[in-house]
Short mmCIF file of C-alpha atoms and ligand atoms in Angstrom, two decimals:
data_model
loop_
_atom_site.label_atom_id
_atom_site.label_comp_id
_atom_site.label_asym_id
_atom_site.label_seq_id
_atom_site.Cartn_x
_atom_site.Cartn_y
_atom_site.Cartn_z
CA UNK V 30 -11.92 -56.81 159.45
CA UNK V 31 -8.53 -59.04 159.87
CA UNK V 32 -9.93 -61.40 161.45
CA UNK V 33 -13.42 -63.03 161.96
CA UNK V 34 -16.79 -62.24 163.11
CA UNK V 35 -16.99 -63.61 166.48
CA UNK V 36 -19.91 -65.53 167.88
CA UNK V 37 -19.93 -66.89 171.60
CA UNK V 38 -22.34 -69.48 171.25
CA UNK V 39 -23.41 -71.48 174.53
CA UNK V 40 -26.24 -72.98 177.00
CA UNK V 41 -26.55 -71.49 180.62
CA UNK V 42 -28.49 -72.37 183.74
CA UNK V 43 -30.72 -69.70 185.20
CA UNK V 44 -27.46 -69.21 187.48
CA UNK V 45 -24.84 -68.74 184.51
CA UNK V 46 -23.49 -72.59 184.72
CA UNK V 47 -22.33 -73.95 182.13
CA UNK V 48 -22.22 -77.22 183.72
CA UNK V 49 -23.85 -79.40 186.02
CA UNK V 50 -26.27 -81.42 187.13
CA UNK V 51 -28.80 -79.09 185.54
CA UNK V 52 -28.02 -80.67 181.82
CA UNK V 53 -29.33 -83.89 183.37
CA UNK V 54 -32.35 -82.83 184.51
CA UNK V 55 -34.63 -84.46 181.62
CA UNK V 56 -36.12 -81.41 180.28
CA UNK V 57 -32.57 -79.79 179.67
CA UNK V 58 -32.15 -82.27 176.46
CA UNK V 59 -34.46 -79.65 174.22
CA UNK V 60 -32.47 -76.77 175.11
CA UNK V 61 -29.17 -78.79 174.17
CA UNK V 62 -31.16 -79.37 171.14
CA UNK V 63 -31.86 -75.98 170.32
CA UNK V 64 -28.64 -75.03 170.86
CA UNK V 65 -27.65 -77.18 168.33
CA UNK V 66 -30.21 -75.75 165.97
CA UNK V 67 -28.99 -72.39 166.73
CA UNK V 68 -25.39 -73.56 165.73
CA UNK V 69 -26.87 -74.70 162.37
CA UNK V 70 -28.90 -71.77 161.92
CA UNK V 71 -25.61 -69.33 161.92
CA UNK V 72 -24.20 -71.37 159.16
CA UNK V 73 -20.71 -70.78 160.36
CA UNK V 74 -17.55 -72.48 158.60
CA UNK V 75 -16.05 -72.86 162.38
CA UNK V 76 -16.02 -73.55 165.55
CA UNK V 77 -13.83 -73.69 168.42
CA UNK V 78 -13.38 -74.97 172.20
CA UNK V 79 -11.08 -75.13 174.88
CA UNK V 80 -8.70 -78.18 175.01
CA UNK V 81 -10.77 -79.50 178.82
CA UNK V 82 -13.92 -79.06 176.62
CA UNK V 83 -12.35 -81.17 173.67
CA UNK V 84 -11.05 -83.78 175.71
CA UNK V 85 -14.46 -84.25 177.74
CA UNK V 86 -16.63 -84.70 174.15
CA UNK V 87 -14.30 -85.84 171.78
CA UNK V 88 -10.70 -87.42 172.53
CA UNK V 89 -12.35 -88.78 176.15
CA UNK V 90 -9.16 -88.26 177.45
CA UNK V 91 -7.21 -90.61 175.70
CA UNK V 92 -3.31 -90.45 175.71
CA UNK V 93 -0.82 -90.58 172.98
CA UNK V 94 2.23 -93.11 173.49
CA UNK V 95 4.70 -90.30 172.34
CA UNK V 96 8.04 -91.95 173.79
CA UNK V 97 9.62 -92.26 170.28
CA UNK V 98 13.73 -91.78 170.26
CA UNK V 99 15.32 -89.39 167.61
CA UNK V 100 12.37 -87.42 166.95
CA UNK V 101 13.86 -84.65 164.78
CA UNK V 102 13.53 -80.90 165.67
CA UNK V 103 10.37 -79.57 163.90
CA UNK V 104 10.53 -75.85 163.38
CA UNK V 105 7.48 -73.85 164.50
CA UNK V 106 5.64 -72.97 161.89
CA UNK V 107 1.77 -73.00 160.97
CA UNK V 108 1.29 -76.51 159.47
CA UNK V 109 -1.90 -76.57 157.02
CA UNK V 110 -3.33 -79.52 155.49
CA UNK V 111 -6.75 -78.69 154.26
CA UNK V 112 -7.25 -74.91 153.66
CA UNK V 113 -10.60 -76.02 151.52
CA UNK V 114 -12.30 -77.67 154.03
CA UNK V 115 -16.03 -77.17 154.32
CA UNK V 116 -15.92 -76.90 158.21
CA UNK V 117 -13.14 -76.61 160.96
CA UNK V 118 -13.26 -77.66 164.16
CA UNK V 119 -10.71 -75.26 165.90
CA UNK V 120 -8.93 -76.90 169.23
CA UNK V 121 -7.53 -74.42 171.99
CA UNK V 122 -4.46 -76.85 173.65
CA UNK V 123 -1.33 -74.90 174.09
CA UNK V 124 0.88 -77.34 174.85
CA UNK V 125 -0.59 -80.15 172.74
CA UNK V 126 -2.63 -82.31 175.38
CA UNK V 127 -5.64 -83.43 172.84
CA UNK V 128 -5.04 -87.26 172.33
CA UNK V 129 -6.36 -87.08 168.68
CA UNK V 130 -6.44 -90.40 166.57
CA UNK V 131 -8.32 -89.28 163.64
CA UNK V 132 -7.61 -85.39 161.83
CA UNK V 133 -11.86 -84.82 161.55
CA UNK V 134 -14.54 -85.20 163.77
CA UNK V 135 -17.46 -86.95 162.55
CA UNK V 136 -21.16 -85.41 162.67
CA UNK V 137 -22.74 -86.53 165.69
CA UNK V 138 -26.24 -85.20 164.59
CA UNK V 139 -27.76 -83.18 161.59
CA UNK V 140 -26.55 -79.57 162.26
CA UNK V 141 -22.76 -80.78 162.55
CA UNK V 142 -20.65 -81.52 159.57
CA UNK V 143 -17.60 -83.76 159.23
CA UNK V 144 -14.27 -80.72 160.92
CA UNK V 145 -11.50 -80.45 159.66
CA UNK V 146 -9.40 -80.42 162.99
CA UNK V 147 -6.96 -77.43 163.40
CA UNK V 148 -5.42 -77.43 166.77
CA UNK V 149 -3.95 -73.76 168.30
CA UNK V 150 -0.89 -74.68 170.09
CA UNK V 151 2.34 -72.70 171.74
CA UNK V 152 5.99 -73.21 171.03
CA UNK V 153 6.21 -75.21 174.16
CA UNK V 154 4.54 -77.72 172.71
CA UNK V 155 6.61 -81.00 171.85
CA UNK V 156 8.34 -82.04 168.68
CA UNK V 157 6.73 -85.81 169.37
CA UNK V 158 3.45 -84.08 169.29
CA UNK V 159 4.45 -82.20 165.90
CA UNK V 160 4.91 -84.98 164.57
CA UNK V 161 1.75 -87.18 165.77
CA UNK V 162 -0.49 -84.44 164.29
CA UNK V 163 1.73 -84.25 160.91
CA UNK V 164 1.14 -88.24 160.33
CA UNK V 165 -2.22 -87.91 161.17
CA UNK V 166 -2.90 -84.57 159.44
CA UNK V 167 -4.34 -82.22 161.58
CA UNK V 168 -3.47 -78.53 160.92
CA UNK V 169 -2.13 -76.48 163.39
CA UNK V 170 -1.05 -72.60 164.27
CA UNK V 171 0.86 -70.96 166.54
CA UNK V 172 -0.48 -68.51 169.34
CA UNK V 173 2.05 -67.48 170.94
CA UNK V 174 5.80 -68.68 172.58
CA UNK V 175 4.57 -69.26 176.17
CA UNK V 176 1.37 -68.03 176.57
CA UNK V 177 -1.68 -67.36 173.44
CA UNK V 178 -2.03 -64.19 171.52
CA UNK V 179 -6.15 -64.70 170.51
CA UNK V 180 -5.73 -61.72 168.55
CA UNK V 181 -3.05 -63.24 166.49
CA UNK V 182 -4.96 -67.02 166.68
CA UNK V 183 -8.08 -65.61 165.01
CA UNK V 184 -6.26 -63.74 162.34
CA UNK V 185 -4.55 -66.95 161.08
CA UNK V 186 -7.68 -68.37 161.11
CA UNK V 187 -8.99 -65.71 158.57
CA UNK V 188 -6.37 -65.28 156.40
CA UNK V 189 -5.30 -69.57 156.14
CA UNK V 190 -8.50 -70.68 156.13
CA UNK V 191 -10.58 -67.93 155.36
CA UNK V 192 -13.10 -67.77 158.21
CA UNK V 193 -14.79 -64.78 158.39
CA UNK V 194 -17.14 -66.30 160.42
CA UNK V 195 -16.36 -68.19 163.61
CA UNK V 196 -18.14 -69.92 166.95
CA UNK V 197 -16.64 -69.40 170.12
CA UNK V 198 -18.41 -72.95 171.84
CA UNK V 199 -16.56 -72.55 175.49
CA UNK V 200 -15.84 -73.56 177.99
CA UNK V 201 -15.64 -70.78 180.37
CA UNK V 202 -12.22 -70.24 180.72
CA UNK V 203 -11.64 -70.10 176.87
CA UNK V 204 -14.82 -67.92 176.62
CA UNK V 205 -13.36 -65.90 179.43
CA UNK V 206 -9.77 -65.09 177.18
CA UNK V 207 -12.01 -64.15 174.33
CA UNK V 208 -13.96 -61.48 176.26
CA UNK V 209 -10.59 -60.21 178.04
CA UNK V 210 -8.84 -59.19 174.41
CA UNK V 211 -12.03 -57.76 173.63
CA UNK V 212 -12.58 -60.36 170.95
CA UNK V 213 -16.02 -61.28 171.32
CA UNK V 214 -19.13 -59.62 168.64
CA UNK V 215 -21.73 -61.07 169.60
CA UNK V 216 -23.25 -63.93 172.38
CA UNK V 217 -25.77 -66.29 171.84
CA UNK V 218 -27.61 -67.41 174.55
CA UNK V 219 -29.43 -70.62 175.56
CA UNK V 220 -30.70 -69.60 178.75
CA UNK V 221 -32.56 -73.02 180.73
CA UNK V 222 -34.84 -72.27 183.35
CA UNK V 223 -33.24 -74.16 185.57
CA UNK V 224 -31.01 -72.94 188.60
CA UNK V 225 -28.21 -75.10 189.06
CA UNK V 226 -27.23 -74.20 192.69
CA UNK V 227 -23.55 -75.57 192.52
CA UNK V 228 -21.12 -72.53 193.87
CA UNK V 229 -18.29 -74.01 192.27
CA UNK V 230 -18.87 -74.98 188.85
CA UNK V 231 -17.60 -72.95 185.56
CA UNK V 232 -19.69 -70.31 184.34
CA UNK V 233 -20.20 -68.57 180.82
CA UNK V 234 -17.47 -66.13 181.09
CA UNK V 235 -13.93 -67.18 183.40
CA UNK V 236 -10.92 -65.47 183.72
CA UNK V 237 -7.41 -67.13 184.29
CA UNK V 238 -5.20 -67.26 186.78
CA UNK V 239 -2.71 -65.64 184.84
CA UNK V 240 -5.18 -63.01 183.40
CA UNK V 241 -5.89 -59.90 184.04
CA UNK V 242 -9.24 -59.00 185.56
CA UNK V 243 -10.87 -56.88 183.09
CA UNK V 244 -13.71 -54.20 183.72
CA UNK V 245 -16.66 -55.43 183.36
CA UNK V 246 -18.07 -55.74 179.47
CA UNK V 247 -21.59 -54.23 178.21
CA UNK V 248 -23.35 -56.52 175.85
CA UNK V 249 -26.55 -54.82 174.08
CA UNK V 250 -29.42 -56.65 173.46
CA UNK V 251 -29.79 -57.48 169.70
CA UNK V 252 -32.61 -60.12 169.42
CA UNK V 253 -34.82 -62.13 172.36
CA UNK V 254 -37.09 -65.13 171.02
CA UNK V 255 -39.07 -67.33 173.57
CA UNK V 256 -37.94 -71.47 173.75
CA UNK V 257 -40.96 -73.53 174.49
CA UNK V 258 -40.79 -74.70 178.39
CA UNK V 259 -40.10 -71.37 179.49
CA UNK V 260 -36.40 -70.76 177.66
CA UNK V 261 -34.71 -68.03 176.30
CA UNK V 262 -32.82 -67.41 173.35
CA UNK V 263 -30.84 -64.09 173.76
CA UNK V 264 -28.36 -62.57 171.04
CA UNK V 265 -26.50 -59.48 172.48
CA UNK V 266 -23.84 -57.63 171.02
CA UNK V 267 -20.36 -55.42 172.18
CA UNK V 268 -20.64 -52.65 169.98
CA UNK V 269 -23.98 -50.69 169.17
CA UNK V 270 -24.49 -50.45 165.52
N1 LIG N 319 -22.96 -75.12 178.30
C1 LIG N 319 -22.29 -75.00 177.18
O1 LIG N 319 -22.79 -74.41 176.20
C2 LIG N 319 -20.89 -75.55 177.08
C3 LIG N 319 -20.15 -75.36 175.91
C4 LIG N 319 -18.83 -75.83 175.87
C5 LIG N 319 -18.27 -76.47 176.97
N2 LIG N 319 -19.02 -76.67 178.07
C6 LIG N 319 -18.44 -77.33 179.25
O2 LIG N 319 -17.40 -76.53 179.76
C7 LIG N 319 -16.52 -77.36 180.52
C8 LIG N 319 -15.08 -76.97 180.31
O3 LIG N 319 -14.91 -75.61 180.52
P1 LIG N 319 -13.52 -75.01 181.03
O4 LIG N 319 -13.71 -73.54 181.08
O5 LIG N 319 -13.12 -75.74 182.27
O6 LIG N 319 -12.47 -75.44 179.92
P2 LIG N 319 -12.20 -75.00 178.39
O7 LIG N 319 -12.40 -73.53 178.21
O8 LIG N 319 -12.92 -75.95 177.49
O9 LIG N 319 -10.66 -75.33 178.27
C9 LIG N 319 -9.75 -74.63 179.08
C10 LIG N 319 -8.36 -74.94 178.58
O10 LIG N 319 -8.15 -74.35 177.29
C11 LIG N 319 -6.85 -73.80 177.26
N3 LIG N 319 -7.00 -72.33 177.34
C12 LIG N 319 -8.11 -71.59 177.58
N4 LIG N 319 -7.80 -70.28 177.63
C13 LIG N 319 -6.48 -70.19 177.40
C14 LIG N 319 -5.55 -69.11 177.34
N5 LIG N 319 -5.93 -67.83 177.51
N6 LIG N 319 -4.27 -69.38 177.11
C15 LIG N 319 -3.86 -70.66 176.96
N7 LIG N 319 -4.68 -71.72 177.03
C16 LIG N 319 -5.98 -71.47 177.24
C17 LIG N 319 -6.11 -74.33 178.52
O11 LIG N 319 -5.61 -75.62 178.21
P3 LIG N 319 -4.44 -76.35 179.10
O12 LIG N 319 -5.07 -76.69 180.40
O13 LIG N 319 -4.08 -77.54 178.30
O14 LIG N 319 -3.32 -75.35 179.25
C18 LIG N 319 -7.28 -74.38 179.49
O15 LIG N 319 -7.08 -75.20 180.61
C19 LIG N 319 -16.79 -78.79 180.06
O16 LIG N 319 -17.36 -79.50 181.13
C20 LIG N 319 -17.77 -78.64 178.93
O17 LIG N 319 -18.71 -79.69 178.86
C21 LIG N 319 -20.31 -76.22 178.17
#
């Protein structure tokens, strides 16, 4: 395969949320933990999430000062700093939002490692922010001119960094771009007996505005293995062996 194996890993609500008051309901922290088990278990050399996901967990929406004058063109081209890295942590922000200060992220419990940070951008994306992630040494690819390729994003992945392996970790509307190129293997499921009840918060699989609807995708049923507390973990697949 060009590109790699891909694994949409994630934690629902009886209702498909994947957010909500549900996670604070006291119980939900041992399915959050299992899910983070389950991400160490698959012993993947990435990961990746959308750039609202990123910002909520790891830049907490701080902003770059980027108002620098004579900031030379920088040609777009894929900019890679660490194509040894033991782990990558692979940000979805086409048009270079992500207010990173630091080019890893730091384990924040036993099944992470330290990421290398790669960030997936568009050609829209500034020169000022070219150059912030240059200093700082984050990698980065391009998707696409206007709008991201996924086909062509997971690719690069494979053949600059050599991931054959890689976790799709939401949120929904990045999970949702994945399923609509048909780019999705295989989804792990962290399913919490609890129904959220919200009608308007994200679910496992969104799609765009300026998607297409797709049909609607058959997974197949690979592997089911009971949580304590009544939870689920549920591995489907696209394709039947
Ligand atoms: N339960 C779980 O397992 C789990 C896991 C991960 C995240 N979450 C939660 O999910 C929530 C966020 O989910 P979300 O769906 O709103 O956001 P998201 O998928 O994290 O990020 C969406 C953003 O990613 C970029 N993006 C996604 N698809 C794209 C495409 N096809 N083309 C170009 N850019 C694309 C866009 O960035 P721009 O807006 O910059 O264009 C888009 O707004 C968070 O609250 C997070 O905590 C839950």
């Amino acid at each position: 395969m060009k590109r790699p194996y891909i694994i949409c890993h994630m934690v629902t609500s009886l209702d498909g949320k994947i957010i909500g008051d549900y996670l604070k309901v006291e119980r939900a922290a041992y399915f959050t933990e299992e899910y983070e088990k389950i991400h160490g278990w698959y012993g993947s050399k990435a990961w990746m999430c959308g750039r609202v996901t990123m910002e909520e967990h790891f830049t907490f929406g701080h902003k770059l000062d980027l108002a620098q004058e004579n900031i030379e063109m920088i040609p777009r081209i894929d900019y890679v700093v660490n194509k040894d890295a033991k782990t990558y942590a692979i940000a979805v922000d086409p048009s270079g939002k992500l207010g990173w200060t630091e080019n890893s992220i730091a384990p924040w419990n036993e099944d992470r490692t330290e990421d290398h940070i790669v960030e997936v951008l568009t050609e829209q994306v500034s020169d000022a922010y070219l150059a912030h992630l240059k200093k700082i040494g984050i990698s980065y690819i391009f998707g696409g001119k206007e709008r991201l390729n996924f086909s062509l994003v997971v690719e690069k992945l494979k053949k600059l960094f050599t991931i054959d392996k890689l976790m799709l970790e939401g949120g929904g509307f990045l999970n949702g771009s994945f399923l609509n190129e048909g780019l999705i293997d295989e989804l792990s499921l962290v399913l919490v007996p609890i129904a959220d009840t919200a009608s308007n918060s994200v679910t496992l699989f969104e799609t765009s505005s300026y998607l297409n609807k797709r049909q609607p995708v058959n997974f197949y049923l690979k592997d089911i293995e009971k949580l304590d507390d009544g939870g689920l973990w549920l591995k489907y697949v696209t394709k039947h062996d």
